[in-house]
CSV table of C-alpha atoms and ligand atoms in Angstrom, one decimal:
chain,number,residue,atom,x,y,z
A,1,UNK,CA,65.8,190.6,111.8
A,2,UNK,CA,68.5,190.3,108.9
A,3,UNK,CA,70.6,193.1,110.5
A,4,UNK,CA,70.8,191.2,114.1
A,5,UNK,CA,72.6,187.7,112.0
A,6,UNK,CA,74.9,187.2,109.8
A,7,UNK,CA,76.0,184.0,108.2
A,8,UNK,CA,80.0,182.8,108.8
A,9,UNK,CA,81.2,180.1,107.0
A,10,UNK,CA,77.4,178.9,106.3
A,11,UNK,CA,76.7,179.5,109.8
A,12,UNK,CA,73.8,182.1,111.4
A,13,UNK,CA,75.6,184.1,113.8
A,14,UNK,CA,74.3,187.1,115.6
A,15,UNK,CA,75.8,190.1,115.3
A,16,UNK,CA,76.3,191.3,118.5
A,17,UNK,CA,77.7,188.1,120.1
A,18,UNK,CA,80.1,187.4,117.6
A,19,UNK,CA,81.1,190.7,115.7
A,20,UNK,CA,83.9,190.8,113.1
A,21,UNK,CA,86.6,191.6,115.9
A,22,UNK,CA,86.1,188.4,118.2
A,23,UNK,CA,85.9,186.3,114.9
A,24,UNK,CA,89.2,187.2,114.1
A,25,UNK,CA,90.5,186.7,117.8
A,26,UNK,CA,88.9,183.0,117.2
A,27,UNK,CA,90.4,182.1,113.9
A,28,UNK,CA,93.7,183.8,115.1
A,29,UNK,CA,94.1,181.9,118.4
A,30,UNK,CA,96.8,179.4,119.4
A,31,UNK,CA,95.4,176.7,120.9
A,32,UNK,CA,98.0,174.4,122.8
A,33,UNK,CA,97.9,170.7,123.8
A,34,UNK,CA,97.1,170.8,127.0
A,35,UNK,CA,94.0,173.3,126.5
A,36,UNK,CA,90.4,171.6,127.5
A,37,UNK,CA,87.3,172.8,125.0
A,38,UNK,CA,83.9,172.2,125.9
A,39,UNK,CA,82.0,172.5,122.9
A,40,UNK,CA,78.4,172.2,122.7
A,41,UNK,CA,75.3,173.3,120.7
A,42,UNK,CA,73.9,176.2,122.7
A,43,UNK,CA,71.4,174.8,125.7
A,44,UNK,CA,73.1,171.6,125.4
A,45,UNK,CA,74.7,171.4,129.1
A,46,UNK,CA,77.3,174.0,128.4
A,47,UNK,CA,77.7,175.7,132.1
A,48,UNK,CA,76.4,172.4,133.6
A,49,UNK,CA,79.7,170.6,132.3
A,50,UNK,CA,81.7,174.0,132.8
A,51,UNK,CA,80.9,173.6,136.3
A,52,UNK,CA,82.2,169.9,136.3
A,53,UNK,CA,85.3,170.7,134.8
A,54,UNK,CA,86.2,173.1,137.1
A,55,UNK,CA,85.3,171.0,140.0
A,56,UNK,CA,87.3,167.8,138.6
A,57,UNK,CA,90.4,169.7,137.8
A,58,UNK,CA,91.0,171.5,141.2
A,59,UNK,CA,90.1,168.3,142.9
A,60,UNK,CA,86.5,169.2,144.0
A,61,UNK,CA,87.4,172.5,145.9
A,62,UNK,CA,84.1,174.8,145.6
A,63,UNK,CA,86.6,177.8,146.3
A,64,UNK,CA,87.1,178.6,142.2
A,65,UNK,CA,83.6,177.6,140.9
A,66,UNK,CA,82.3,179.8,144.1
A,67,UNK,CA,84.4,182.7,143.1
A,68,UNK,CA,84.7,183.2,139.9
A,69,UNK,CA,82.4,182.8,137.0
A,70,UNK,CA,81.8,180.5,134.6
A,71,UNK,CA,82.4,182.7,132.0
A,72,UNK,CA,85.8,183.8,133.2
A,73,UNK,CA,86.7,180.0,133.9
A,74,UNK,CA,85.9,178.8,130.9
A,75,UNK,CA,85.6,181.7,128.7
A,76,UNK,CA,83.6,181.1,125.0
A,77,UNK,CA,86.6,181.5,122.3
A,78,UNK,CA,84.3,183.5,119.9
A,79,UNK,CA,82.4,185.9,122.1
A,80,UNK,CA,82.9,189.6,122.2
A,81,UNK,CA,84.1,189.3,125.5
A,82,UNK,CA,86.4,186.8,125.9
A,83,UNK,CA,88.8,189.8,123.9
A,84,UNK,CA,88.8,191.7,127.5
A,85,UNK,CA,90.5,188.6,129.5
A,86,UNK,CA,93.7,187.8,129.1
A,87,UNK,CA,93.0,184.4,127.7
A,88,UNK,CA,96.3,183.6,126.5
A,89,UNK,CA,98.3,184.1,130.1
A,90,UNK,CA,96.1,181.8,132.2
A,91,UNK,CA,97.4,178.4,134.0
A,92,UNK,CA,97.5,175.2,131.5
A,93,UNK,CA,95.4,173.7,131.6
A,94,UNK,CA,92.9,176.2,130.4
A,95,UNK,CA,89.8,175.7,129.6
A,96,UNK,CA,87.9,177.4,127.0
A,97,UNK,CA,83.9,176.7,125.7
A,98,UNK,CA,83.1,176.7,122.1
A,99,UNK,CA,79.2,176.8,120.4
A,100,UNK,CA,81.2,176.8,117.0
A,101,UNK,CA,81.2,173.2,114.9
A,102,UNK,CA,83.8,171.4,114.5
A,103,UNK,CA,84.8,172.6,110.8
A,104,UNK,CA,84.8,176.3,112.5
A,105,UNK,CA,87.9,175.4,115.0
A,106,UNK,CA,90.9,178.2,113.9
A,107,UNK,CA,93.9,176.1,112.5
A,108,UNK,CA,95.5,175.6,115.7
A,109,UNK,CA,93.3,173.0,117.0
A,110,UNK,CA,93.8,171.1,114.2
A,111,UNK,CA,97.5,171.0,115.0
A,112,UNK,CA,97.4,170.3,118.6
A,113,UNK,CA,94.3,168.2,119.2
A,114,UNK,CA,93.4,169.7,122.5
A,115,UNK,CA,91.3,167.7,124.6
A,116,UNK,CA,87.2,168.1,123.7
A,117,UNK,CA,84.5,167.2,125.7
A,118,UNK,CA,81.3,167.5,123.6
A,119,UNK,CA,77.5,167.8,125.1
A,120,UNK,CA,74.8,166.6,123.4
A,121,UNK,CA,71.0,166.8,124.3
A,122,UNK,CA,68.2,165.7,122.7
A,123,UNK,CA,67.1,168.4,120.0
A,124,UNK,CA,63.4,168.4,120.8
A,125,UNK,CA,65.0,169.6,124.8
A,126,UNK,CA,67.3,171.9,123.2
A,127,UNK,CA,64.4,173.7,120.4
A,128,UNK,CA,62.4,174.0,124.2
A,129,UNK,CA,65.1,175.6,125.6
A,130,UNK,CA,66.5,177.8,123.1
A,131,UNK,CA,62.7,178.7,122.6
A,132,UNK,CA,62.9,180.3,126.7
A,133,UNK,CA,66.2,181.8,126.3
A,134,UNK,CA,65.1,183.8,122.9
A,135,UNK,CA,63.8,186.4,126.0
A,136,UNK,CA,67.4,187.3,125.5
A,137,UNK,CA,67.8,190.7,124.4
A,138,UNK,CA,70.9,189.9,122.4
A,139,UNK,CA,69.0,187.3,120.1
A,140,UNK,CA,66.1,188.0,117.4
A,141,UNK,CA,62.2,187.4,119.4
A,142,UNK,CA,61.6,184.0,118.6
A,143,UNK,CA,58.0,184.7,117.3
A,144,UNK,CA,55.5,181.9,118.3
A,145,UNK,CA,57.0,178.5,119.4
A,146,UNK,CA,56.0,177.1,115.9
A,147,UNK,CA,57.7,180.2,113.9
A,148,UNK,CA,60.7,179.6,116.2
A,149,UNK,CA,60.6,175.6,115.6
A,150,UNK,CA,60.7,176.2,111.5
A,151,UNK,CA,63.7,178.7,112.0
A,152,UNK,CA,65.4,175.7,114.2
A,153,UNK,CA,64.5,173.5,112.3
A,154,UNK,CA,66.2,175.0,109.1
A,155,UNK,CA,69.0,176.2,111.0
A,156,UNK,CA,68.3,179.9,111.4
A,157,UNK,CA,69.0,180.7,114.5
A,158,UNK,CA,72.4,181.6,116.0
A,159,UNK,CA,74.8,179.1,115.8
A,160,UNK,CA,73.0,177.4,112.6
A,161,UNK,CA,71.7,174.1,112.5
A,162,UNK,CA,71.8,171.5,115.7
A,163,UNK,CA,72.0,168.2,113.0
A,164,UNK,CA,75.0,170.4,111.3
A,165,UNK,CA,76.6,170.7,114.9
A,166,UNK,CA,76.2,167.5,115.8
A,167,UNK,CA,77.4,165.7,112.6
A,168,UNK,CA,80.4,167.7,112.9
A,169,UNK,CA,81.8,167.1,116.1
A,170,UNK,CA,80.4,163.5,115.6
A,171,UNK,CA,82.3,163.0,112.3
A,172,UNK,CA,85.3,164.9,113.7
A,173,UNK,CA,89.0,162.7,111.7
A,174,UNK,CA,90.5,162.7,115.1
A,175,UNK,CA,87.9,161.3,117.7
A,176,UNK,CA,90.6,160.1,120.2
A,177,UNK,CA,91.0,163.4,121.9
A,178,UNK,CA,87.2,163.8,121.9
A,179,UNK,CA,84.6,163.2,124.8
A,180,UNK,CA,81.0,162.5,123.9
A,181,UNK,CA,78.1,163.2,126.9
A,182,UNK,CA,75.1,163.8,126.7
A,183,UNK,CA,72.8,165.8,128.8
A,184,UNK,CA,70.7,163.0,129.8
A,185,UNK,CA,73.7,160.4,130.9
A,186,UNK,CA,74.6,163.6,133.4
A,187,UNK,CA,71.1,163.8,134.5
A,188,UNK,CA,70.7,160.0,135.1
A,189,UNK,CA,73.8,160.0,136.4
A,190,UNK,CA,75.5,162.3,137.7
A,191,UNK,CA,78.7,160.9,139.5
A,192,UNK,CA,79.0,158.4,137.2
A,193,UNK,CA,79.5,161.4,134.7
A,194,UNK,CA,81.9,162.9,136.9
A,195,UNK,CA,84.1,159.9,137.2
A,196,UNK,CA,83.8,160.0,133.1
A,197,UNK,CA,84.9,163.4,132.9
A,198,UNK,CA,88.1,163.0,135.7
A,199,UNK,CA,88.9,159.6,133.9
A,200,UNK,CA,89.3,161.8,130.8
A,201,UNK,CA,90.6,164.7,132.0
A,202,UNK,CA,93.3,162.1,133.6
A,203,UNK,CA,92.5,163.5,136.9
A,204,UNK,CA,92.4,160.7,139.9
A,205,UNK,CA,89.4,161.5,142.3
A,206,UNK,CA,88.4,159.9,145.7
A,207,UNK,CA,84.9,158.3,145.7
A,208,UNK,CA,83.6,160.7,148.2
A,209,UNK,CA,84.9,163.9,146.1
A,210,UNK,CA,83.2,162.7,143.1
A,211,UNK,CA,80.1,162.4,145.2
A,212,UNK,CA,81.0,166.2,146.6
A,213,UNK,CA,81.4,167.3,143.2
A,214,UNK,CA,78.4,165.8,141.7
A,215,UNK,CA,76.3,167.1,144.9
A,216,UNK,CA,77.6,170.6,143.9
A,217,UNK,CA,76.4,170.4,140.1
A,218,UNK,CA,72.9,169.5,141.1
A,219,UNK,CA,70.5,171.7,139.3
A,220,UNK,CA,69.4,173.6,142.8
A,221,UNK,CA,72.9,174.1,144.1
A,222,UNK,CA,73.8,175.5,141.1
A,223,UNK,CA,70.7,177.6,140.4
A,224,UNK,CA,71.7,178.9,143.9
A,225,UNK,CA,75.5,179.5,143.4
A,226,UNK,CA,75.6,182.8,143.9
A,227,UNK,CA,77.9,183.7,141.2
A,228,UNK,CA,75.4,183.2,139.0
A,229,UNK,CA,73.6,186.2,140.1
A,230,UNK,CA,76.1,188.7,139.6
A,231,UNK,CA,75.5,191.7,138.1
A,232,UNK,CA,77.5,191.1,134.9
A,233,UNK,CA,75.1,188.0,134.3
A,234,UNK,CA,71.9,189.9,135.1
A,235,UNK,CA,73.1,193.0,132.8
A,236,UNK,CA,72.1,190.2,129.9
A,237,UNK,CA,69.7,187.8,131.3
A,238,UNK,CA,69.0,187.1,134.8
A,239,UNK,CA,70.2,184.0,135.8
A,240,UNK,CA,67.2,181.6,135.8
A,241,UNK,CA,67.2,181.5,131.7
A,242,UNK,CA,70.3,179.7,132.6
A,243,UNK,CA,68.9,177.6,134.9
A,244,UNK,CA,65.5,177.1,133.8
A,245,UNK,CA,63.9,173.9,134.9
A,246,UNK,CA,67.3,171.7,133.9
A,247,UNK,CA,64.8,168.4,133.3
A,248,UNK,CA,64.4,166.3,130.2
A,249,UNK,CA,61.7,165.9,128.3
A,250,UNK,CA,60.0,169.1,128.8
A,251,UNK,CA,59.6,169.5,125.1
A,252,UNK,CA,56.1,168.1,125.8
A,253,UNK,CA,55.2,171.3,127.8
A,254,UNK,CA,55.8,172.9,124.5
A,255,UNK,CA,55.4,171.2,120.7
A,256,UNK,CA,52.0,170.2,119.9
A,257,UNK,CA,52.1,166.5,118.8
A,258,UNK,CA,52.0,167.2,114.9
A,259,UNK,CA,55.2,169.4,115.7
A,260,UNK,CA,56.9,166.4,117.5
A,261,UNK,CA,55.8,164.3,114.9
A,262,UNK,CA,57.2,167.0,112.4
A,263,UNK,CA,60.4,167.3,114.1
A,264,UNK,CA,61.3,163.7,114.3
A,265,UNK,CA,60.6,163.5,110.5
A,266,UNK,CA,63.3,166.2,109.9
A,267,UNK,CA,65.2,164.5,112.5
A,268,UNK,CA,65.6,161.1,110.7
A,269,UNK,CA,66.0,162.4,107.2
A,270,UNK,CA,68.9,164.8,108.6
A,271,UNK,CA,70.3,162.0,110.8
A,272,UNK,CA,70.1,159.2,108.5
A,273,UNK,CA,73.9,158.6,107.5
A,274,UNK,CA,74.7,159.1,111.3
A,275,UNK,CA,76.1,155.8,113.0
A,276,UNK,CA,76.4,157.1,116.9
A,277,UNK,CA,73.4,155.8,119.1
A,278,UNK,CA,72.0,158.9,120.9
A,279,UNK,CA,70.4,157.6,124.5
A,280,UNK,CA,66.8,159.5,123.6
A,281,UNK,CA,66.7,157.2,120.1
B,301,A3P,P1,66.4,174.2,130.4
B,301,A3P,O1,66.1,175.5,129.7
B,301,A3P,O2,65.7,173.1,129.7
B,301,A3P,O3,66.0,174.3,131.9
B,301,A3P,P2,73.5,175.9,128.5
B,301,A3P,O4,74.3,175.9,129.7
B,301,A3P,O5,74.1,175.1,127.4
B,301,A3P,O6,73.0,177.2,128.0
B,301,A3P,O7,72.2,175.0,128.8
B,301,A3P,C1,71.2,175.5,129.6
B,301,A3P,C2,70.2,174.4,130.0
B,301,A3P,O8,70.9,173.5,130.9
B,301,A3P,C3,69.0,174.9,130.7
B,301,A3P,O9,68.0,173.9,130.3
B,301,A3P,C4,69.4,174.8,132.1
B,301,A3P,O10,68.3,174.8,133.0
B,301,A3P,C5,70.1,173.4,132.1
B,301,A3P,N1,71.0,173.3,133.3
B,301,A3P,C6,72.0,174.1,133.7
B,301,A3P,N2,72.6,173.6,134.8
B,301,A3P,C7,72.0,172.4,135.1
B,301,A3P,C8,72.1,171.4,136.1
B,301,A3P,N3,73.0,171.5,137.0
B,301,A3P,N4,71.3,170.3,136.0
B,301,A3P,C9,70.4,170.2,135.0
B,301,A3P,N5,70.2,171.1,134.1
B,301,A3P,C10,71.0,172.2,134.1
């Protein structure tokens, strides 16, 4: 189990998704002001709002999100992967995903305060669907879903802790270039998230193609998107640990209610100093 993590600036990592080489390529990159970064804690929303993105900045044409993957659109900045594209060569403004905290950004970020749109879900959500994706052969078996909720819990599990992710981003010096969503303000409302993200992203969008795009990021039409079933994708995972049941509250499918209770013990303790007001408090 040891030899599949290893721990980066305090931080569980697994090996094979974030090696030595595409570490470097992260803490060496230039990031430039006009770059977008969607940076989540993993299950958060992270190709939900990829999808969005895309959609908002081309004006709601399907053709790009249609075409070409996720992953190539808005390629993770620490993953193996990303070394084989040519990231730095593509049209501003680019847009690049992030599962790294905020004290992990490489030094140019910190310099040129790209735009960041962070996506938040509640924990309990995320632990559930973290737990599902663990069929992953690139991540360590989760064990029993109350094994895997004391590894979560304490943070060991790859990309560390979710309170350690969260605080970060949340107490981030610069917030003005930040975005904060949650998963469950998309699923209530999806267009009104859309017009969040354009109004952000400074992008002007007609009623009706707001309404287009949020049509196109409904769960089922994305579940269906095509792309998603490539065979890159299903080399790893076929696509439905991606798109899974994309509800909230399905965390009571899973924890036992001692566990819930457990959790949202931890949960206060770790959240106490924290001033936001999450929408599932
Ligand atoms: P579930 O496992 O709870 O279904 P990420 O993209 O960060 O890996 O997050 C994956 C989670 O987002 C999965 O949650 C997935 O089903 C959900 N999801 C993806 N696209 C969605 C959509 N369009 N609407 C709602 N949920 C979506």
């Amino acid at each position: 189990e040891a030899e599949l993590y290893i721990k980066y600036k305090g931080v569980y990592l697994s090996k094979s998704m974030n090696p030595p080489q595409s570490l470097k390529y992260f803490e060496d990159f230039t990031l430039g002001p006009d770059d977008i970064i969607i940076a989540t804690y993993p299950k958060s929303g992270t190709h939900w709002m990829q999808h969005i993105v895309g959609l908002v900045l081309n004006g709601g044409d399907p053709t790009s999100v249609d075409t070409v993957h996720n992953w190539k659109r808005a390629p993770w900045l620490e993953q193996t992967s990303m070394i084989a594209f040519n990231l730095e060569e593509r049209p501003s403004p680019r847009v690049f995903s992030t599962h790294f905290h905020h004290n992990m950004m490489p030094l140019s970020f910190f310099d040129v305060n790209p735009k960041v749109i962070y996506v938040m879900r509640n924990p309990k959500d995320v632990f559930t669907s973290y737990f599902h994706f663990h069929e992953a052969p690139f991540l360590v078996k989760p064990g029993s879903s109350s094994e895997f909720l004391h590894k979560f819990l304490n943070g060991k599990v790859s990309y560390g802790s979710w309170f350690d992710h969260v605080k970060s981003w949340l107490n981030a010096e610069n917030k003005q270039h930040i975005m904060y969503i949650s998963y469950e303000e998309l699923s209530a409302d999806l267009k009104a998230s859309v017009a969040k993200v354009a109004e952000f992203l400074e992008k002007r969008l007609d009623d009706e193609v707001m309404e287009k795009i949020a049509e196109k990021c409904l769960f089922e039409n994305m579940k269906e998107n095509k792309i998603f079933h490539s065979e890159v994708v299903s080399k790893y995972l076929d696509h439905t640990k991606f798109f899974r049941k994309g509800v909230v509250g399905d965390w009571k499918n899973l924890l036992a209610a001692e566990e819930a209770e457990h959790f949202d013990a931890v949960y206060t303790d770790k959240m106490k100093d924290v001033e936001y007001t999450f929408v599932w408090d």
